[in-house]
Amino acid sequence: MRINEFHGRAVKIFILDHIIAIVLILLILFLSFAAPSFLTVTNWLNILKAISMKGVIAFGMTMVIIAGQIDLSIGSVVAIAGVIAAFACENLPGMSGMSLTAAAIIGMLTAVIFSGGLGAFHGFFQVRCGMPAFIITLAAQLFLYGLAGIICGGFPIAGKMPDWFNHIGVGRVGNIPIPAIILVIIFLVSFFVMGYTRIGRAVYAVGGNAEAARLAGINVMTTEIFCFAATAVFATIGGFINSAQVLQATFNFGRGWETDVISAVVIGGTSMTGGVGRISGTMLGIIFIGVIANGMTLLDVSVYMQYVIRATLLFCAVLLSIFLPKLKQKIS
């Protein structure tokens, strides 16, 4: 009888640990019958391409949330990254006579350095001044949207990037979209950093208890700066992919992306209270969000209902992150 009880508890814990994966499998099965084109290779490649922009950012956001913080500036970083790159392509060749390729590279490097510095700024002020990350990044969000609008004059900068830049968003290697390849690369890098490096362990420690981490010799400020800077750089990469896909850049790109990114992270099992989360879980959450969006499109669900469903998913995911540990504790 005790053996049966033990196996019963093990099964229940397994189900709770893999609840999102189980729901995703059921969702895929439903959509495969409801929409015949859902299970095609072409459609799944389209899903990977669609989730790539927000997906790369979600890996950085996972680090920030595990560290016990939040970053609301990622959408505006997407906007200004594309605008800086496009502005450089539009103006530098005429001003200095350099090639379009050189101008694009300078613009992209400038965007990466700028966003990385911005992330460092967030981490510094959060730790040194004790300012809530919510306020710091919200202020940065408004500032960056305004700055991007000033740079582009409130109008899209279109058709100025070189062809190779456009391939970042629309190109393929064989039949695989380049954005999907970038997503996998960022996933592998993030997975390695968080699972097998000292800074990754420090992120978990700081998110679990910042004061205890400090007393253990962990540099809390360096850890926070790393998380915010990584997220900003990943958002810059997402901005490049986005601008390359639509062949233009403007100040309002990325607006509202925070909701989907945070949803993917929380659905993947990362706790909003910090200290708990996995990069692999975030990848699962990204795919879950992508399947939902793709399925709603194939089933011709209205745009307004899609907002309702996305909001409901975020709410339910947060509830799961709160109650699952308690349920597991009761079962154990």
Coordinates of C-alpha atoms in Angstrom, one line a residue:
M1 CA 0.0 0.0 0.0
R2 CA 2.9 2.3 0.9
I3 CA 4.5 1.6 -2.4
N4 CA 1.3 2.5 -4.3
E5 CA 1.1 5.7 -2.3
F6 CA 4.7 6.5 -3.1
H7 CA 4.1 6.0 -6.8
G8 CA 0.9 8.0 -6.7
R9 CA 2.8 11.0 -5.2
A10 CA 5.5 10.6 -7.7
V11 CA 3.0 10.7 -10.6
K12 CA 1.3 13.7 -9.1
I13 CA 4.5 15.6 -8.7
F14 CA 5.6 14.6 -12.2
I15 CA 2.3 16.0 -13.6
L16 CA 2.7 19.3 -11.6
D17 CA 6.3 19.7 -12.8
H18 CA 5.3 19.2 -16.5
I19 CA 1.9 20.7 -16.5
I20 CA 2.7 23.2 -19.2
A21 CA 4.3 20.6 -21.5
I22 CA 1.2 18.4 -21.0
V23 CA -1.2 21.2 -21.8
L24 CA 1.0 22.1 -24.9
I25 CA 0.8 18.5 -26.1
L26 CA -3.0 18.5 -25.7
L27 CA -3.2 21.9 -27.5
I28 CA -1.2 20.6 -30.4
L29 CA -3.4 17.5 -30.7
F30 CA -6.5 19.7 -30.7
L31 CA -5.2 22.1 -33.3
S32 CA -4.0 19.3 -35.5
F33 CA -7.6 18.2 -35.9
A34 CA -9.2 21.7 -35.8
A35 CA -6.8 23.2 -38.4
P36 CA -5.4 20.6 -40.9
S37 CA -2.5 22.9 -41.9
F38 CA -1.2 23.2 -38.3
L39 CA 1.1 20.2 -38.3
T40 CA 2.8 21.0 -41.6
V41 CA 6.5 21.7 -41.6
T42 CA 5.9 25.0 -43.3
N43 CA 3.6 26.1 -40.5
W44 CA 6.0 25.1 -37.7
L45 CA 8.9 26.9 -39.4
N46 CA 6.6 30.0 -39.5
I47 CA 5.9 29.5 -35.8
L48 CA 9.6 29.4 -35.0
K49 CA 10.2 32.5 -37.1
A50 CA 7.3 34.3 -35.5
I51 CA 8.5 33.6 -31.9
S52 CA 12.2 34.4 -32.6
M53 CA 12.0 38.1 -31.9
K54 CA 10.3 37.9 -28.5
G55 CA 11.9 34.6 -27.8
V56 CA 15.5 35.9 -27.7
I57 CA 14.4 38.7 -25.3
A58 CA 12.6 36.2 -23.1
F59 CA 15.8 34.5 -22.2
G60 CA 17.3 37.7 -20.9
M61 CA 14.0 38.5 -19.1
T62 CA 14.3 35.1 -17.4
M63 CA 17.6 36.1 -15.9
V64 CA 16.2 39.4 -14.7
I65 CA 13.1 37.8 -13.1
I66 CA 15.1 35.0 -11.5
A67 CA 17.3 37.8 -10.0
G68 CA 14.1 39.1 -8.5
Q69 CA 13.6 42.1 -10.8
I70 CA 11.6 43.2 -13.8
D71 CA 12.4 45.1 -17.0
L72 CA 9.7 47.1 -18.8
S73 CA 12.0 48.8 -21.2
I74 CA 12.5 45.9 -23.6
G75 CA 9.9 47.1 -26.2
S76 CA 11.5 50.5 -26.4
V77 CA 15.0 49.0 -26.8
V78 CA 13.6 47.0 -29.8
A79 CA 12.5 50.3 -31.3
I80 CA 15.6 52.3 -30.7
A81 CA 17.9 49.5 -31.8
G82 CA 16.3 49.3 -35.2
V83 CA 16.2 53.1 -35.5
I84 CA 19.9 53.6 -34.6
A85 CA 20.9 51.0 -37.2
A86 CA 18.6 52.4 -39.9
F87 CA 19.7 56.0 -39.1
A88 CA 23.4 55.1 -39.5
C89 CA 22.6 53.4 -42.9
E90 CA 20.7 56.5 -44.0
N91 CA 23.2 59.1 -43.0
L92 CA 26.8 57.8 -42.6
P93 CA 27.5 56.9 -46.2
G94 CA 26.7 60.4 -47.4
M95 CA 28.5 62.1 -44.5
S96 CA 31.7 60.2 -44.6
G97 CA 31.7 58.3 -47.8
M98 CA 31.9 54.9 -46.1
S99 CA 30.1 51.9 -47.6
L100 CA 26.6 50.9 -46.6
T101 CA 27.9 47.7 -45.0
A102 CA 30.3 49.6 -42.8
A103 CA 27.5 52.1 -41.8
A104 CA 25.2 49.2 -40.9
I105 CA 27.9 47.5 -38.8
I106 CA 28.7 50.8 -37.0
G107 CA 25.0 51.4 -36.4
M108 CA 24.4 47.9 -35.0
L109 CA 27.5 48.1 -32.8
T110 CA 26.4 51.5 -31.5
A111 CA 22.9 50.1 -30.7
V112 CA 24.4 47.1 -28.8
I113 CA 26.8 49.3 -26.8
F114 CA 24.0 51.8 -26.1
S115 CA 21.5 49.1 -24.9
G116 CA 24.2 47.3 -22.9
G117 CA 25.1 50.5 -21.2
L118 CA 21.4 51.2 -20.5
G119 CA 21.1 47.8 -18.9
A120 CA 24.1 48.5 -16.7
F121 CA 22.5 51.8 -15.7
H122 CA 19.3 50.0 -14.6
G123 CA 21.3 47.5 -12.5
F124 CA 23.5 50.2 -10.9
F125 CA 20.6 52.5 -9.9
Q126 CA 18.5 49.5 -8.7
V127 CA 21.2 48.3 -6.3
R128 CA 23.0 51.5 -5.4
C129 CA 20.0 53.8 -5.0
G130 CA 17.4 51.2 -4.0
M131 CA 15.1 52.4 -6.8
P132 CA 12.5 49.8 -7.8
A133 CA 13.3 48.2 -11.2
F134 CA 9.7 48.7 -12.2
I135 CA 10.1 52.5 -12.0
I136 CA 13.6 52.7 -13.5
T137 CA 12.7 50.6 -16.5
L138 CA 9.3 52.2 -17.0
A139 CA 11.0 55.6 -17.1
A140 CA 13.5 54.2 -19.6
Q141 CA 10.7 52.9 -21.7
L142 CA 9.1 56.3 -22.1
F143 CA 12.5 58.0 -22.6
L144 CA 13.6 55.5 -25.3
Y145 CA 10.4 55.7 -27.3
G146 CA 10.7 59.5 -27.3
L147 CA 14.4 59.4 -28.2
A148 CA 13.7 56.9 -31.1
G149 CA 11.0 59.3 -32.3
I150 CA 13.4 62.2 -32.3
I151 CA 16.0 60.3 -34.2
C152 CA 13.7 59.1 -36.9
G153 CA 11.6 62.3 -36.9
G154 CA 8.4 60.4 -36.2
F155 CA 8.4 58.6 -39.5
P156 CA 9.7 55.1 -40.5
I157 CA 13.2 54.9 -42.0
A158 CA 12.6 52.4 -44.8
G159 CA 14.7 50.8 -47.5
K160 CA 18.1 52.0 -46.2
M161 CA 19.7 48.8 -44.9
P162 CA 21.9 46.6 -47.0
D163 CA 20.6 43.3 -48.4
W164 CA 22.6 41.2 -45.9
F165 CA 20.9 43.0 -43.0
N166 CA 17.5 42.2 -44.5
H167 CA 18.4 38.6 -44.6
I168 CA 18.7 38.5 -40.8
G169 CA 14.9 38.8 -40.7
V170 CA 13.8 37.0 -43.9
G171 CA 16.7 34.9 -45.0
R172 CA 17.0 31.1 -44.7
V173 CA 19.7 28.5 -44.3
G174 CA 18.3 25.7 -46.4
N175 CA 14.7 25.7 -45.4
I176 CA 15.3 27.0 -41.8
P177 CA 14.6 30.7 -41.2
I178 CA 17.6 32.6 -39.9
P179 CA 15.6 34.2 -37.0
A180 CA 14.9 30.6 -35.8
I181 CA 18.6 29.8 -35.9
I182 CA 19.4 33.0 -33.9
L183 CA 16.7 31.9 -31.4
V184 CA 18.4 28.5 -30.9
I185 CA 21.8 30.0 -30.6
I186 CA 20.7 32.5 -27.9
F187 CA 18.9 29.7 -26.1
L188 CA 22.0 27.6 -26.0
V189 CA 24.2 30.4 -24.8
S190 CA 21.6 31.4 -22.1
F191 CA 21.2 27.8 -21.1
F192 CA 24.9 27.3 -20.6
V193 CA 25.4 30.6 -18.7
M194 CA 22.6 30.0 -16.3
G195 CA 23.3 26.3 -15.7
Y196 CA 27.1 26.0 -15.8
T197 CA 28.7 29.3 -14.9
R198 CA 29.5 31.2 -11.7
I199 CA 27.4 34.3 -12.8
G200 CA 24.4 32.0 -13.5
R201 CA 24.6 30.5 -10.0
A202 CA 25.0 34.1 -8.6
V203 CA 21.7 35.1 -10.4
Y204 CA 19.8 32.4 -8.6
A205 CA 21.4 33.3 -5.3
V206 CA 20.6 37.0 -5.6
G207 CA 17.0 36.2 -6.6
G208 CA 16.6 33.8 -3.7
N209 CA 18.0 36.2 -1.0
A210 CA 20.1 39.2 -2.0
E211 CA 21.4 39.9 1.5
A212 CA 22.4 36.3 2.0
A213 CA 24.1 36.3 -1.4
R214 CA 26.0 39.4 -0.4
L215 CA 27.1 37.9 2.9
A216 CA 28.3 34.9 0.9
G217 CA 30.6 37.1 -1.1
I218 CA 28.5 37.5 -4.2
N219 CA 28.7 40.9 -5.8
V220 CA 25.0 41.8 -6.0
M221 CA 25.5 44.9 -8.2
T222 CA 27.6 43.1 -10.8
T223 CA 25.0 40.3 -10.9
E224 CA 22.1 42.7 -11.4
I225 CA 24.0 44.7 -14.0
F226 CA 24.7 41.5 -15.9
C227 CA 21.0 40.5 -16.0
F228 CA 19.8 43.9 -17.2
A229 CA 22.6 44.3 -19.7
A230 CA 22.0 40.8 -21.1
T231 CA 18.3 41.5 -21.5
A232 CA 18.9 44.9 -23.2
V233 CA 21.4 43.3 -25.6
F234 CA 19.0 40.5 -26.4
A235 CA 16.2 43.1 -27.0
T236 CA 18.6 44.8 -29.4
I237 CA 19.0 41.6 -31.3
G238 CA 15.2 41.2 -31.4
G239 CA 15.0 44.8 -32.7
F240 CA 17.4 43.9 -35.6
I241 CA 15.3 40.9 -36.5
N242 CA 12.1 42.9 -36.4
S243 CA 13.5 45.7 -38.6
A244 CA 15.0 43.3 -41.0
Q245 CA 11.7 41.5 -41.4
V246 CA 9.7 44.6 -42.2
L247 CA 12.6 46.4 -44.0
Q248 CA 12.2 49.5 -41.9
A249 CA 12.6 51.0 -38.4
T250 CA 10.4 53.4 -36.5
F251 CA 9.9 54.6 -32.9
N252 CA 6.8 52.5 -32.0
F253 CA 8.2 49.1 -32.9
G254 CA 8.2 46.7 -29.9
R255 CA 5.4 48.5 -28.1
G256 CA 3.5 46.1 -25.9
W257 CA 6.0 43.2 -26.3
E258 CA 6.6 43.2 -22.5
T259 CA 3.3 41.3 -22.0
D260 CA 4.2 38.4 -24.3
V261 CA 7.8 38.2 -23.1
I262 CA 6.8 38.1 -19.4
S263 CA 4.0 35.7 -20.2
A264 CA 6.4 33.2 -21.9
V265 CA 8.8 33.5 -18.9
V266 CA 6.2 32.9 -16.3
I267 CA 4.4 30.2 -18.3
G268 CA 7.8 28.5 -18.5
G269 CA 7.9 28.2 -14.7
T270 CA 10.0 31.2 -13.6
S271 CA 8.7 32.6 -10.3
M272 CA 7.9 36.3 -10.2
T273 CA 9.3 36.4 -6.7
G274 CA 12.8 35.4 -7.9
G275 CA 15.2 32.6 -7.3
V276 CA 13.3 30.0 -9.3
G277 CA 13.3 29.4 -13.1
R278 CA 14.9 27.6 -16.0
I279 CA 15.9 28.7 -19.5
S280 CA 14.5 25.5 -20.9
G281 CA 11.2 26.3 -19.3
T282 CA 11.2 29.7 -21.0
M283 CA 11.8 28.0 -24.3
L284 CA 8.7 25.9 -23.6
G285 CA 6.8 29.0 -22.7
I286 CA 7.8 30.7 -25.9
I287 CA 6.7 27.8 -28.0
F288 CA 3.4 27.7 -26.0
I289 CA 2.7 31.3 -26.8
G290 CA 3.6 30.8 -30.4
V291 CA 1.4 27.8 -30.8
I292 CA -1.5 29.7 -29.2
A293 CA -1.0 32.7 -31.5
N294 CA -0.7 30.6 -34.6
G295 CA -3.7 28.4 -33.6
M296 CA -5.9 31.5 -33.0
T297 CA -4.9 32.8 -36.4
L298 CA -5.6 29.5 -38.2
L299 CA -9.0 29.3 -36.4
D300 CA -9.8 32.9 -37.4
V301 CA -10.1 34.1 -33.8
S302 CA -10.7 37.9 -33.7
V303 CA -7.9 40.2 -32.7
Y304 CA -9.8 41.4 -29.7
M305 CA -10.4 37.9 -28.4
Q306 CA -6.7 37.2 -28.9
Y307 CA -6.0 40.0 -26.4
V308 CA -8.4 38.5 -23.9
I309 CA -6.9 35.0 -24.3
R310 CA -3.3 36.3 -23.9
A311 CA -4.3 38.3 -20.8
T312 CA -6.0 35.2 -19.3
L313 CA -2.9 33.1 -20.0
L314 CA -0.7 35.5 -18.2
F315 CA -3.0 35.6 -15.2
C316 CA -3.3 31.8 -15.0
A317 CA 0.5 31.5 -15.4
V318 CA 1.1 33.7 -12.4
L319 CA -1.4 31.8 -10.4
L320 CA 0.4 28.5 -11.3
S321 CA 3.7 30.0 -10.2
I322 CA 2.2 30.8 -6.8
F323 CA 0.2 27.7 -6.1
L324 CA 2.2 24.9 -7.7
P325 CA 5.0 25.0 -5.1
K326 CA 2.3 24.8 -2.3
L327 CA 0.6 21.9 -4.0
K328 CA 3.9 20.0 -4.4
Q329 CA 4.7 20.6 -0.8
K330 CA 1.3 19.2 0.3
I331 CA 1.7 16.1 -1.9
S332 CA 5.2 15.5 -0.6

